[in-house]
CSV table of C-alpha atoms in Angstrom, one decimal:
chain,number,residue,atom,x,y,z
F,151,ASN,CA,-138.3,32.6,-216.8
F,152,ALA,CA,-139.6,33.1,-213.5
F,153,GLY,CA,-142.4,35.7,-213.1
F,154,VAL,CA,-142.6,38.8,-211.0
F,155,MET,CA,-141.9,38.0,-207.4
F,156,GLN,CA,-143.2,39.7,-204.4
F,157,ASN,CA,-142.7,39.2,-200.8
F,158,PRO,CA,-144.0,38.8,-198.3
F,159,ARG,CA,-147.3,37.7,-199.6
F,160,HIS,CA,-149.1,38.6,-196.5
F,161,LEU,CA,-147.9,41.2,-193.9
F,162,VAL,CA,-149.6,42.2,-190.6
F,163,ARG,CA,-148.5,45.5,-188.9
F,164,ARG,CA,-149.8,47.3,-186.0
F,165,ARG,CA,-150.6,51.0,-186.3
F,166,GLY,CA,-147.3,53.1,-186.2
F,167,GLN,CA,-145.0,50.4,-187.4
F,168,GLU,CA,-143.1,50.3,-190.8
F,169,ALA,CA,-144.0,48.0,-193.7
F,170,ARG,CA,-141.5,47.1,-196.3
F,171,LEU,CA,-142.7,45.4,-199.4
F,172,ARG,CA,-140.3,43.9,-202.0
F,173,CYS,CA,-140.6,43.2,-205.7
F,174,SER,CA,-138.2,41.3,-208.0
F,175,PRO,CA,-138.9,42.0,-211.5
F,176,MET,CA,-138.8,39.4,-214.4
F,177,LYS,CA,-135.3,38.9,-215.8
F,178,GLY,CA,-134.4,41.5,-218.3
F,179,HIS,CA,-137.1,44.0,-217.2
F,180,SER,CA,-135.9,47.3,-216.1
F,181,HIS,CA,-139.2,49.1,-215.5
F,182,VAL,CA,-141.1,48.7,-212.3
F,183,TYR,CA,-144.5,49.9,-211.4
F,184,TRP,CA,-146.3,49.7,-208.1
F,185,TYR,CA,-150.2,49.7,-207.8
F,186,ARG,CA,-152.5,49.5,-204.7
F,187,GLN,CA,-155.9,48.0,-204.5
F,188,LEU,CA,-158.2,49.4,-202.1
F,189,PRO,CA,-161.7,47.9,-201.7
F,190,GLU,CA,-163.6,50.9,-202.6
F,191,GLU,CA,-161.1,52.6,-205.1
F,192,GLY,CA,-160.0,49.8,-207.3
F,193,LEU,CA,-156.6,49.3,-208.7
F,194,LYS,CA,-154.6,52.7,-208.6
F,195,PHE,CA,-151.0,53.5,-210.0
F,196,MET,CA,-148.6,54.6,-207.2
F,197,VAL,CA,-145.1,54.9,-208.7
F,198,TYR,CA,-142.9,54.1,-211.7
F,199,LEU,CA,-139.1,53.3,-211.4
F,200,GLN,CA,-136.2,52.3,-213.3
F,201,LYS,CA,-132.9,51.1,-211.9
F,202,GLU,CA,-131.8,53.9,-209.4
F,203,ASN,CA,-134.4,56.4,-210.6
F,204,ILE,CA,-138.0,57.4,-209.6
F,205,ILE,CA,-139.5,58.3,-212.9
F,206,ASP,CA,-143.1,59.0,-212.0
F,207,GLU,CA,-144.4,59.1,-208.4
F,208,SER,CA,-147.6,61.1,-209.0
F,209,GLY,CA,-149.6,58.4,-207.5
F,210,MET,CA,-147.8,58.2,-204.2
F,211,PRO,CA,-149.2,59.6,-201.1
F,212,LYS,CA,-147.3,62.7,-200.2
F,213,GLU,CA,-146.2,61.5,-196.7
F,214,ARG,CA,-145.1,58.2,-195.1
F,215,PHE,CA,-144.6,56.3,-198.5
F,216,SER,CA,-141.4,55.9,-200.4
F,217,ALA,CA,-140.0,53.6,-203.2
F,218,GLU,CA,-136.6,52.6,-204.4
F,219,PHE,CA,-135.1,50.4,-207.1
F,220,PRO,CA,-131.4,50.0,-206.3
F,221,LYS,CA,-128.8,49.0,-208.8
F,222,GLU,CA,-128.7,45.7,-207.1
F,223,GLY,CA,-131.7,43.8,-205.5
F,224,PRO,CA,-135.2,44.1,-205.5
F,225,SER,CA,-137.6,47.2,-205.6
F,226,ILE,CA,-138.8,48.2,-202.2
F,227,LEU,CA,-142.0,50.0,-201.4
F,228,ARG,CA,-141.9,51.5,-197.9
F,229,ILE,CA,-144.6,52.7,-195.7
F,230,GLN,CA,-143.7,54.4,-192.5
F,231,GLN,CA,-146.1,54.7,-189.5
F,232,VAL,CA,-148.9,52.6,-191.0
F,233,VAL,CA,-152.5,53.5,-190.4
F,234,ARG,CA,-155.6,51.3,-191.0
F,235,GLY,CA,-156.2,53.0,-194.1
F,236,ASP,CA,-153.1,51.5,-195.7
F,237,SER,CA,-154.6,48.1,-195.5
F,238,ALA,CA,-154.8,47.0,-199.0
F,239,ALA,CA,-153.2,44.7,-201.8
F,240,TYR,CA,-150.1,46.1,-203.2
F,241,PHE,CA,-149.1,44.9,-206.6
F,242,CYS,CA,-145.8,45.3,-208.4
F,243,ALA,CA,-145.5,45.0,-212.4
F,244,SER,CA,-142.5,44.9,-214.4
F,245,SER,CA,-142.0,45.6,-218.2
F,246,PRO,CA,-139.2,45.4,-220.6
F,247,ARG,CA,-140.1,48.4,-222.6
F,248,ARG,CA,-142.8,50.5,-221.0
F,249,ASP,CA,-145.4,48.4,-222.8
F,250,GLU,CA,-146.9,45.1,-221.6
F,251,GLN,CA,-146.8,44.9,-217.8
F,252,TYR,CA,-146.6,41.7,-215.9
F,253,PHE,CA,-147.9,41.6,-212.5
F,254,GLY,CA,-146.7,39.8,-209.4
F,255,PRO,CA,-149.0,38.0,-206.9
F,256,GLY,CA,-149.2,41.0,-204.6
F,257,THR,CA,-148.6,41.6,-201.0
F,258,ARG,CA,-151.6,41.9,-198.7
F,259,LEU,CA,-151.1,44.3,-196.0
F,260,THR,CA,-153.3,44.3,-192.9
F,261,VAL,CA,-152.9,47.0,-190.3
F,262,THR,CA,-154.2,46.3,-186.9
X,13,GLY,CA,-156.1,60.9,-216.6
X,14,ILE,CA,-158.0,58.5,-218.8
X,15,GLN,CA,-161.3,57.2,-217.7
X,16,VAL,CA,-162.1,53.5,-218.2
X,17,GLU,CA,-165.6,52.1,-217.9
X,18,GLN,CA,-166.2,48.5,-217.9
X,19,SER,CA,-169.6,46.7,-218.4
X,20,PRO,CA,-171.5,44.9,-217.1
X,21,PRO,CA,-170.3,45.2,-213.5
X,22,ASP,CA,-171.6,41.9,-212.6
X,23,LEU,CA,-172.3,38.8,-214.8
X,24,ILE,CA,-173.7,35.4,-213.7
X,25,LEU,CA,-173.6,32.5,-216.1
X,26,GLN,CA,-174.2,28.8,-216.1
X,27,GLU,CA,-171.3,26.6,-217.3
X,28,GLY,CA,-171.0,26.4,-221.2
X,29,ALA,CA,-172.4,29.9,-221.9
X,30,ASN,CA,-170.7,32.4,-223.8
X,31,SER,CA,-170.2,36.2,-222.6
X,32,THR,CA,-168.8,39.5,-223.9
X,33,LEU,CA,-167.3,42.0,-221.6
X,34,ARG,CA,-166.7,45.6,-222.8
X,35,CYS,CA,-164.3,48.3,-221.8
X,36,ASN,CA,-164.7,51.9,-223.0
X,37,PHE,CA,-162.0,54.5,-222.8
X,38,SER,CA,-162.0,58.3,-222.9
X,39,ASP,CA,-158.8,59.0,-224.9
X,40,SER,CA,-156.1,57.5,-227.3
X,41,VAL,CA,-154.2,54.8,-225.7
X,42,ASN,CA,-150.8,53.1,-226.5
X,43,ASN,CA,-151.3,50.1,-224.3
X,44,LEU,CA,-154.5,47.9,-223.4
X,45,GLN,CA,-154.4,44.9,-221.3
X,46,TRP,CA,-157.1,42.5,-220.1
X,47,PHE,CA,-156.5,40.7,-216.7
X,48,HIS,CA,-158.3,38.2,-214.8
X,49,GLN,CA,-158.1,38.4,-210.9
X,50,ASN,CA,-158.7,34.9,-209.7
X,51,PRO,CA,-160.3,34.2,-206.3
X,52,TRP,CA,-156.9,34.2,-204.6
X,53,GLY,CA,-156.4,37.8,-205.7
X,54,GLN,CA,-153.5,37.1,-208.4
X,55,LEU,CA,-153.7,39.3,-211.5
X,56,ILE,CA,-153.3,37.1,-214.5
X,57,ASN,CA,-152.4,38.5,-218.0
X,58,LEU,CA,-154.8,37.6,-220.5
X,59,PHE,CA,-154.0,39.9,-223.5
X,60,TYR,CA,-151.9,42.8,-224.6
X,61,ILE,CA,-153.9,44.3,-227.2
X,62,PRO,CA,-153.7,48.1,-227.9
X,63,SER,CA,-155.3,47.3,-231.3
X,64,GLY,CA,-156.7,44.5,-233.4
X,65,THR,CA,-157.9,41.0,-232.4
X,66,LYS,CA,-156.3,38.1,-230.6
X,67,GLN,CA,-157.3,34.6,-229.6
X,68,ASN,CA,-156.1,32.3,-226.9
X,69,GLY,CA,-158.1,29.3,-226.5
X,70,ARG,CA,-161.7,30.0,-225.3
X,71,LEU,CA,-160.8,33.7,-224.8
X,72,SER,CA,-160.6,36.1,-227.6
X,73,ALA,CA,-160.2,40.0,-227.6
X,74,THR,CA,-160.8,42.7,-230.0
X,75,THR,CA,-159.8,46.5,-229.6
X,76,VAL,CA,-161.1,49.3,-231.9
X,77,ALA,CA,-158.8,52.0,-230.8
X,78,THR,CA,-160.4,54.7,-233.2
X,79,GLU,CA,-163.7,54.2,-231.5
X,80,ARG,CA,-162.1,53.8,-228.0
X,81,TYR,CA,-163.3,50.4,-226.9
X,82,SER,CA,-162.2,46.8,-226.4
X,83,LEU,CA,-164.1,43.6,-226.0
X,84,LEU,CA,-163.2,40.4,-224.3
X,85,TYR,CA,-165.0,37.2,-225.4
X,86,ILE,CA,-165.3,34.1,-223.2
X,87,SER,CA,-166.7,31.0,-224.8
X,88,SER,CA,-167.9,27.8,-223.3
X,89,SER,CA,-167.5,29.1,-219.7
X,90,GLN,CA,-166.0,27.1,-216.9
X,91,THR,CA,-166.3,27.6,-213.2
X,92,THR,CA,-162.6,28.2,-213.2
X,93,ASP,CA,-163.4,31.5,-215.3
X,94,SER,CA,-164.9,33.0,-212.2
X,95,GLY,CA,-163.4,36.2,-210.7
X,96,VAL,CA,-163.0,39.8,-211.8
X,97,TYR,CA,-161.8,40.8,-215.2
X,98,PHE,CA,-160.0,44.1,-215.5
X,99,CYS,CA,-159.3,46.3,-218.4
X,100,ALA,CA,-156.3,48.6,-218.1
X,101,VAL,CA,-155.0,51.3,-220.6
X,102,GLY,CA,-152.0,53.5,-221.1
X,103,ASP,CA,-152.3,57.1,-222.1
X,104,ARG,CA,-151.0,57.6,-225.7
X,105,GLY,CA,-150.1,61.2,-224.8
X,106,SER,CA,-147.8,60.1,-222.1
X,107,THR,CA,-144.4,58.3,-222.4
X,108,LEU,CA,-144.5,57.0,-218.8
X,109,GLY,CA,-146.4,54.0,-219.1
X,110,ARG,CA,-148.7,53.8,-216.1
X,111,LEU,CA,-151.9,51.9,-216.4
X,112,TYR,CA,-155.4,53.2,-215.7
X,113,PHE,CA,-157.6,50.5,-214.5
X,114,GLY,CA,-161.4,50.0,-214.8
X,115,ARG,CA,-163.5,48.8,-211.9
X,116,GLY,CA,-163.9,45.5,-213.4
X,117,THR,CA,-166.5,42.9,-214.2
X,118,GLN,CA,-167.3,40.4,-211.6
X,119,LEU,CA,-167.9,37.0,-213.4
X,120,THR,CA,-169.6,34.0,-211.6
X,121,VAL,CA,-169.9,30.8,-213.4
X,122,TRP,CA,-172.2,28.2,-211.9
X,123,PRO,CA,-171.8,24.4,-212.6
């Protein structure tokens, strides 16, 4: 059973561009969580999704950030008009039942 | 949200030594996980342990939910154990499942 897949592993964007981060959960997992790791803030929850539904987005910045988990395909975290402060590691986790979460390898976003 | 405190923040050991990492949390939990973040930045699941005791090779963990703490034991440390160890908990008062992370313990094991 393949683990949680994330791509790309590294992403470089210039200020003002868009970043799209993809996450494929483990087979049979319908719960997806996104977390962000900033150097001075540690790991923080961003958003929780199930297929076609955003369940909890209380950790998402109000502007420029959005997430989706369509019926078919991976979950996408989208950051519009990136700024230097968005540089971070973004982790996706999946779970079969809202209990143990399994993390992907992360996407390291660098904004230049 | 739940506050999670880990101690010590840094730990330096020689290969072969044993260590205990602690995680205190501020409220009742329905999920507790220990992770190892390796030098490449990957988060490796160590234990899912909202209560009780588990062992996996040289690692073991105990969670005493009623007293709001968990301990991770590493025996006979190896250089490959180096990295950051995170404790993360889920709020028992919520059905949403988000995890709250501690700031981690940075472990360095010297040969």
